[in-house]
Amino acid sequence: MREIQPLVPLAAEHAIGVAALSYDGSVCFGVVADKDTVPDLDVLLDALTASVKELLAAARADQAAHASVRRAG
């Protein structure tokens, strides 16, 4: 397998579906929306992207802090 994509079908009475999948060291998201109900899906996608970047930065900072403690200890 080279790639896998998350997909969640829209359930009745739901306008947005979000799936997250981790595989082989990566995490990816799949977002499905009813374009008539959610014309501004780009706002959600931009916020999701910004949040993932923020989490990555925090994880990298934490990893760097732990590495410096291990070197000092």
N, CA, C and O atoms as a printed pandas DataFrame, in Angstrom:
     atom_number atom_name residue_name chain_id  residue_number  x_coord  y_coord  z_coord
0              1         N          MET        A               1    0.843   -1.157    0.000
1              2        CA          MET        A               1    0.000    0.000    0.000
2              3         C          MET        A               1    0.898    1.234    0.000
3              4         O          MET        A               1    1.846    1.303    0.782
4              5         N          ARG        A               2    0.621    2.182   -0.842
5              6        CA          ARG        A               2    1.411    3.413   -0.921
6              7         C          ARG        A               2    0.758    4.586   -0.215
7              8         O          ARG        A               2    1.442    5.461    0.316
8              9         N          GLU        A               3   -0.543    4.600   -0.210
9             10        CA          GLU        A               3   -1.251    5.741    0.365
10            11         C          GLU        A               3   -2.641    5.311    0.810
11            12         O          GLU        A               3   -3.244    4.401    0.241
12            13         N          ILE        A               4   -3.127    5.981    1.830
13            14        CA          ILE        A               4   -4.474    5.720    2.315
14            15         C          ILE        A               4   -5.116    7.069    2.621
15            16         O          ILE        A               4   -4.463    7.966    3.155
16            17         N          GLN        A               5   -6.381    7.210    2.287
17            18        CA          GLN        A               5   -7.094    8.471    2.478
18            19         C          GLN        A               5   -8.307    8.245    3.379
19            20         O          GLN        A               5   -9.064    7.297    3.172
20            21         N          PRO        A               6   -8.492    9.101    4.366
21            22        CA          PRO        A               6   -9.680    8.967    5.223
22            23         C          PRO        A               6  -10.912    9.542    4.529
23            24         O          PRO        A               6  -10.846   10.582    3.873
24            25         N          LEU        A               7  -12.004    8.864    4.684
25            26        CA          LEU        A               7  -13.262    9.348    4.113
26            27         C          LEU        A               7  -14.382    8.957    5.054
27            28         O          LEU        A               7  -14.493    7.802    5.463
28            29         N          VAL        A               8  -15.194    9.911    5.385
29            30        CA          VAL        A               8  -16.357    9.628    6.209
30            31         C          VAL        A               8  -17.589   10.082    5.422
31            32         O          VAL        A               8  -17.662   11.234    4.994
32            33         N          PRO        A               9  -18.540    9.194    5.233
33            34        CA          PRO        A               9  -19.753    9.598    4.502
34            35         C          PRO        A               9  -20.605   10.529    5.367
35            36         O          PRO        A               9  -20.601   10.442    6.595
36            37         N          LEU        A              10  -21.319   11.400    4.709
37            38        CA          LEU        A              10  -22.230   12.271    5.450
38            39         C          LEU        A              10  -23.442   11.471    5.909
39            40         O          LEU        A              10  -24.113   10.818    5.111
40            41         N          ALA        A              11  -23.703   11.535    7.187
41            42        CA          ALA        A              11  -24.875   10.868    7.752
42            43         C          ALA        A              11  -26.091   11.765    7.561
43            44         O          ALA        A              11  -25.955   12.962    7.310
44            45         N          ALA        A              12  -27.244   11.197    7.677
45            46        CA          ALA        A              12  -28.479   11.974    7.559
46            47         C          ALA        A              12  -28.481   13.111    8.574
47            48         O          ALA        A              12  -28.090   12.927    9.727
48            49         N          GLU        A              13  -28.914   14.259    8.146
49            50        CA          GLU        A              13  -29.020   15.440    9.005
50            51         C          GLU        A              13  -27.668   16.015    9.421
51            52         O          GLU        A              13  -27.602   16.793   10.372
52            53         N          HIS        A              14  -26.587   15.647    8.727
53            54        CA          HIS        A              14  -25.256   16.185    9.006
54            55         C          HIS        A              14  -24.735   16.894    7.763
55            56         O          HIS        A              14  -24.907   16.403    6.647
56            57         N          ALA        A              15  -24.107   18.036    7.951
57            58        CA          ALA        A              15  -23.616   18.815    6.821
58            59         C          ALA        A              15  -22.115   18.663    6.608
59            60         O          ALA        A              15  -21.615   18.928    5.515
60            61         N          ILE        A              16  -21.389   18.237    7.644
61            62        CA          ILE        A              16  -19.934   18.099    7.551
62            63         C          ILE        A              16  -19.506   16.770    8.177
63            64         O          ILE        A              16  -20.024   16.360    9.215
64            65         N          GLY        A              17  -18.568   16.123    7.536
65            66        CA          GLY        A              17  -17.950   14.919    8.093
66            67         C          GLY        A              17  -16.447   15.102    8.109
67            68         O          GLY        A              17  -15.865   15.528    7.111
68            69         N          VAL        A              18  -15.814   14.789    9.222
69            70        CA          VAL        A              18  -14.363   14.917    9.348
70            71         C          VAL        A              18  -13.801   13.571    9.791
71            72         O          VAL        A              18  -14.285   12.967   10.748
72            73         N          ALA        A              19  -12.778   13.114    9.087
73            74        CA          ALA        A              19  -12.109   11.866    9.440
74            75         C          ALA        A              19  -10.631   12.151    9.637
75            76         O          ALA        A              19  -10.044   12.958    8.915
76            77         N          ALA        A              20  -10.037   11.493   10.606
77            78        CA          ALA        A              20   -8.595   11.574   10.834
78            79         C          ALA        A              20   -8.053   10.154   10.804
79            80         O          ALA        A              20   -8.671    9.225   11.326
80            81         N          LEU        A              21   -6.900   10.003   10.189
81            82        CA          LEU        A              21   -6.315    8.686   10.041
82            83         C          LEU        A              21   -4.803    8.787   10.216
83            84         O          LEU        A              21   -4.156    9.653    9.627
84            85         N          SER        A              22   -4.254    7.901   11.026
85            86        CA          SER        A              22   -2.803    7.837   11.134
86            87         C          SER        A              22   -2.346    6.514   10.540
87            88         O          SER        A              22   -2.946    5.465   10.774
88            89         N          TYR        A              23   -1.273    6.589    9.770
89            90        CA          TYR        A              23   -0.735    5.393    9.115
90            91         C          TYR        A              23    0.737    5.626    8.800
91            92         O          TYR        A              23    1.096    6.635    8.191
92            93         N          ASP        A              24    1.561    4.719    9.203
93            94        CA          ASP        A              24    2.974    4.713    8.846
94            95         C          ASP        A              24    3.664    6.039    9.188
95            96         O          ASP        A              24    4.442    6.567    8.394
96            97         N          GLY        A              25    3.373    6.562   10.368
97            98        CA          GLY        A              25    4.038    7.780   10.827
98            99         C          GLY        A              25    3.433    9.078   10.343
99           100         O          GLY        A              25    3.974   10.146   10.632
100          101         N          SER        A              26    2.351    9.027    9.632
101          102        CA          SER        A              26    1.692   10.236    9.131
102          103         C          SER        A              26    0.255   10.303    9.636
103          104         O          SER        A              26   -0.361    9.286    9.955
104          105         N          VAL        A              27   -0.249   11.502    9.698
105          106        CA          VAL        A              27   -1.657   11.715   10.031
106          107         C          VAL        A              27   -2.260   12.550    8.911
107          108         O          VAL        A              27   -1.666   13.536    8.475
108          109         N          CYS        A              28   -3.432   12.158    8.451
109          110        CA          CYS        A              28   -4.109   12.956    7.429
110          111         C          CYS        A              28   -5.580   13.076    7.791
111          112         O          CYS        A              28   -6.132   12.272    8.543
112          113         N          PHE        A              29   -6.183   14.097    7.235
113          114        CA          PHE        A              29   -7.581   14.397    7.506
114          115         C          PHE        A              29   -8.362   14.370    6.205
115          116         O          PHE        A              29   -7.856   14.744    5.147
116          117         N          GLY        A              30   -9.593   13.925    6.304
117          118        CA          GLY        A              30  -10.523   13.989    5.186
118          119         C          GLY        A              30  -11.745   14.762    5.639
119          120         O          GLY        A              30  -12.304   14.490    6.701
120          121         N          VAL        A              31  -12.155   15.718    4.837
121          122        CA          VAL        A              31  -13.319   16.539    5.183
122          123         C          VAL        A              31  -14.290   16.487    4.011
123          124         O          VAL        A              31  -13.916   16.734    2.865
124          125         N          VAL        A              32  -15.528   16.165    4.315
125          126        CA          VAL        A              32  -16.595   16.112    3.323
126          127         C          VAL        A              32  -17.700   17.024    3.810
127          128         O          VAL        A              32  -18.042   17.018    4.992
128          129         N          ALA        A              33  -18.268   17.821    2.888
129          130        CA          ALA        A              33  -19.329   18.746    3.297
130          131         C          ALA        A              33  -20.371   18.894    2.200
131          132         O          ALA        A              33  -20.090   18.712    1.015
132          133         N          ASP        A              34  -21.560   19.225    2.622
133          134        CA          ASP        A              34  -22.647   19.572    1.716
134          135         C          ASP        A              34  -22.423   21.023    1.296
135          136         O          ASP        A              34  -22.591   21.931    2.110
136          137         N          LYS        A              35  -22.050   21.251    0.043
137          138        CA          LYS        A              35  -21.675   22.603   -0.392
138          139         C          LYS        A              35  -22.828   23.602   -0.318
139          140         O          LYS        A              35  -22.593   24.805   -0.204
140          141         N          ASP        A              36  -24.055   23.126   -0.379
141          142        CA          ASP        A              36  -25.193   24.043   -0.268
142          143         C          ASP        A              36  -25.397   24.508    1.174
143          144         O          ASP        A              36  -25.831   25.635    1.411
144          145         N          THR        A              37  -25.089   23.650    2.123
145          146        CA          THR        A              37  -25.255   23.973    3.540
146          147         C          THR        A              37  -24.023   24.656    4.116
147          148         O          THR        A              37  -24.126   25.476    5.028
148          149         N          VAL        A              38  -22.859   24.313    3.577
149          150        CA          VAL        A              38  -21.589   24.830    4.108
150          151         C          VAL        A              38  -20.805   25.498    2.967
151          152         O          VAL        A              38  -19.843   24.923    2.458
152          153         N          PRO        A              39  -21.215   26.704    2.569
153          154        CA          PRO        A              39  -20.532   27.368    1.460
154          155         C          PRO        A              39  -19.152   27.913    1.846
155          156         O          PRO        A              39  -18.349   28.240    0.972
156          157         N          ASP        A              40  -18.879   28.010    3.137
157          158        CA          ASP        A              40  -17.602   28.567    3.602
158          159         C          ASP        A              40  -16.716   27.493    4.235
159          160         O          ASP        A              40  -16.089   27.729    5.268
160          161         N          LEU        A              41  -16.670   26.334    3.624
161          162        CA          LEU        A              41  -15.862   25.234    4.135
162          163         C          LEU        A              41  -14.391   25.629    4.243
163          164         O          LEU        A              41  -13.667   25.111    5.094
164          165         N          ASP        A              42  -13.950   26.540    3.385
165          166        CA          ASP        A              42  -12.556   26.971    3.428
166          167         C          ASP        A              42  -12.176   27.567    4.783
167          168         O          ASP        A              42  -11.014   27.488    5.181
168          169         N          VAL        A              43  -13.128   28.157    5.493
169          170        CA          VAL        A              43  -12.852   28.705    6.829
170          171         C          VAL        A              43  -12.474   27.573    7.785
171          172         O          VAL        A              43  -11.508   27.692    8.540
172          173         N          LEU        A              44  -13.226   26.489    7.754
173          174        CA          LEU        A              44  -12.919   25.327    8.592
174          175         C          LEU        A              44  -11.579   24.717    8.201
175          176         O          LEU        A              44  -10.773   24.382    9.069
176          177         N          LEU        A              45  -11.336   24.571    6.905
177          178        CA          LEU        A              45  -10.085   23.965    6.449
178          179         C          LEU        A              45   -8.876   24.819    6.822
179          180         O          LEU        A              45   -7.834   24.286    7.203
180          181         N          ASP        A              46   -9.010   26.134    6.714
181          182        CA          ASP        A              46   -7.917   27.030    7.123
182          183         C          ASP        A              46   -7.647   26.905    8.622
183          184         O          ASP        A              46   -6.492   26.874    9.046
184          185         N          ALA        A              47   -8.705   26.835    9.416
185          186        CA          ALA        A              47   -8.551   26.696   10.868
186          187         C          ALA        A              47   -7.933   25.341   11.224
187          188         O          ALA        A              47   -7.098   25.260   12.124
188          189         N          LEU        A              48   -8.333   24.295   10.535
189          190        CA          LEU        A              48   -7.766   22.967   10.766
190          191         C          LEU        A              48   -6.275   22.960   10.430
191          192         O          LEU        A              48   -5.466   22.414   11.180
192          193         N          THR        A              49   -5.924   23.559    9.316
193          194        CA          THR        A              49   -4.517   23.649    8.915
194          195         C          THR        A              49   -3.705   24.423    9.942
195          196         O          THR        A              49   -2.620   23.990   10.328
196          197         N          ALA        A              50   -4.219   25.561   10.387
197          198        CA          ALA        A              50   -3.522   26.376   11.384
198          199         C          ALA        A              50   -3.359   25.609   12.695
199          200         O          ALA        A              50   -2.308   25.691   13.331
200          201         N          SER        A              51   -4.375   24.877   13.099
201          202        CA          SER        A              51   -4.312   24.117   14.349
202          203         C          SER        A              51   -3.282   22.996   14.269
203          204         O          SER        A              51   -2.555   22.751   15.232
204          205         N          VAL        A              52   -3.215   22.321   13.137
205          206        CA          VAL        A              52   -2.235   21.247   12.974
206          207         C          VAL        A              52   -0.823   21.829   13.002
207          208         O          VAL        A              52    0.072   21.245   13.614
208          209         N          LYS        A              53   -0.614   22.967   12.351
209          210        CA          LYS        A              53    0.706   23.615   12.386
210          211         C          LYS        A              53    1.082   24.014   13.813
211          212         O          LYS        A              53    2.236   23.874   14.218
212          213         N          GLU        A              54    0.112   24.506   14.565
213          214        CA          GLU        A              54    0.357   24.884   15.960
214          215         C          GLU        A              54    0.717   23.663   16.805
215          216         O          GLU        A              54    1.635   23.722   17.623
216          217         N          LEU        A              55    0.008   22.572   16.611
217          218        CA          LEU        A              55    0.312   21.344   17.342
218          219         C          LEU        A              55    1.696   20.799   16.981
219          220         O          LEU        A              55    2.430   20.335   17.853
220          221         N          LEU        A              56    2.050   20.855   15.697
221          222        CA          LEU        A              56    3.371   20.404   15.281
222          223         C          LEU        A              56    4.471   21.248   15.919
223          224         O          LEU        A              56    5.480   20.715   16.383
224          225         N          ALA        A              57    4.275   22.554   15.941
225          226        CA          ALA        A              57    5.270   23.442   16.551
226          227         C          ALA        A              57    5.422   23.135   18.035
227          228         O          ALA        A              57    6.541   23.104   18.546
228          229         N          ALA        A              58    4.327   22.911   18.724
229          230        CA          ALA        A              58    4.381   22.602   20.154
230          231         C          ALA        A              58    5.062   21.254   20.383
231          232         O          ALA        A              58    5.852   21.112   21.316
232          233         N          ALA        A              59    4.766   20.276   19.551
233          234        CA          ALA        A              59    5.379   18.954   19.700
234          235         C          ALA        A              59    6.878   19.022   19.432
235          236         O          ALA        A              59    7.669   18.392   20.132
236          237         N          ARG        A              60    7.261   19.786   18.420
237          238        CA          ARG        A              60    8.696   19.919   18.118
238          239         C          ARG        A              60    9.429   20.646   19.235
239          240         O          ARG        A              60   10.547   20.272   19.589
240          241         N          ALA        A              61    8.811   21.679   19.793
241          242        CA          ALA        A              61    9.426   22.412   20.900
242          243         C          ALA        A              61    9.584   21.502   22.112
243          244         O          ALA        A              61   10.615   21.529   22.784
244          245         N          ASP        A              62    8.567   20.700   22.387
245          246        CA          ASP        A              62    8.631   19.769   23.513
246          247         C          ASP        A              62    9.711   18.721   23.277
247          248         O          ASP        A              62   10.446   18.361   24.196
248          249         N          GLN        A              63    9.803   18.238   22.056
249          250        CA          GLN        A              63   10.814   17.234   21.725
250          251         C          GLN        A              63   12.216   17.838   21.872
251          252         O          GLN        A              63   13.121   17.179   22.384
252          253         N          ALA        A              64   12.399   19.070   21.431
253          254        CA          ALA        A              64   13.695   19.737   21.567
254          255         C          ALA        A              64   14.053   19.952   23.035
255          256         O          ALA        A              64   15.209   19.783   23.422
256          257         N          ALA        A              65   13.073   20.324   23.851
257          258        CA          ALA        A              65   13.317   20.538   25.276
258          259         C          ALA        A              65   13.734   19.234   25.946
259          260         O          ALA        A              65   14.656   19.224   26.761
260          261         N          HIS        A              66   13.074   18.156   25.615
261          262        CA          HIS        A              66   13.415   16.848   26.198
262          263         C          HIS        A              66   14.819   16.406   25.755
263          264         O          HIS        A              66   15.571   15.822   26.536
264          265         N          ALA        A              67   15.156   16.691   24.503
265          266        CA          ALA        A              67   16.472   16.311   23.991
266          267         C          ALA        A              67   17.570   17.089   24.710
267          268         O          ALA        A              67   18.625   16.533   25.016
268          269         N          SER        A              68   17.328   18.371   24.982
269          270        CA          SER        A              68   18.362   19.162   25.676
270          271         C          SER        A              68   18.510   18.720   27.132
271          272         O          SER        A              68   19.608   18.777   27.685
272          273         N          VAL        A              69   17.425   18.284   27.749
273          274        CA          VAL        A              69   17.497   17.779   29.127
274          275         C          VAL        A              69   18.292   16.471   29.157
275          276         O          VAL        A              69   19.093   16.246   30.063
276          277         N          ARG        A              70   18.064   15.612   28.158
277          278        CA          ARG        A              70   18.800   14.339   28.101
278          279         C          ARG        A              70   20.293   14.590   27.881
279          280         O          ARG        A              70   21.128   13.890   28.454
280          281         N          ARG        A              71   20.635   15.586   27.054
281          282        CA          ARG        A              71   22.053   15.883   26.821
282          283         C          ARG        A              71   22.703   16.459   28.082
283          284         O          ARG        A              71   23.863   16.171   28.377
284          285         N          ALA        A              72   21.950   17.272   28.820
285          286        CA          ALA        A              72   22.487   17.910   30.042
286          287         C          ALA        A              72   22.602   16.903   31.185
287          288         O          ALA        A              72   23.458   17.039   32.059
288          289         N          GLY        A              73   21.743   15.907   31.171
289          290        CA          GLY        A              73   21.687   14.969   32.292
290          291         C          GLY        A              73   22.624   13.865   32.143
291          292         O          GLY        A              73   22.693   12.992   33.009
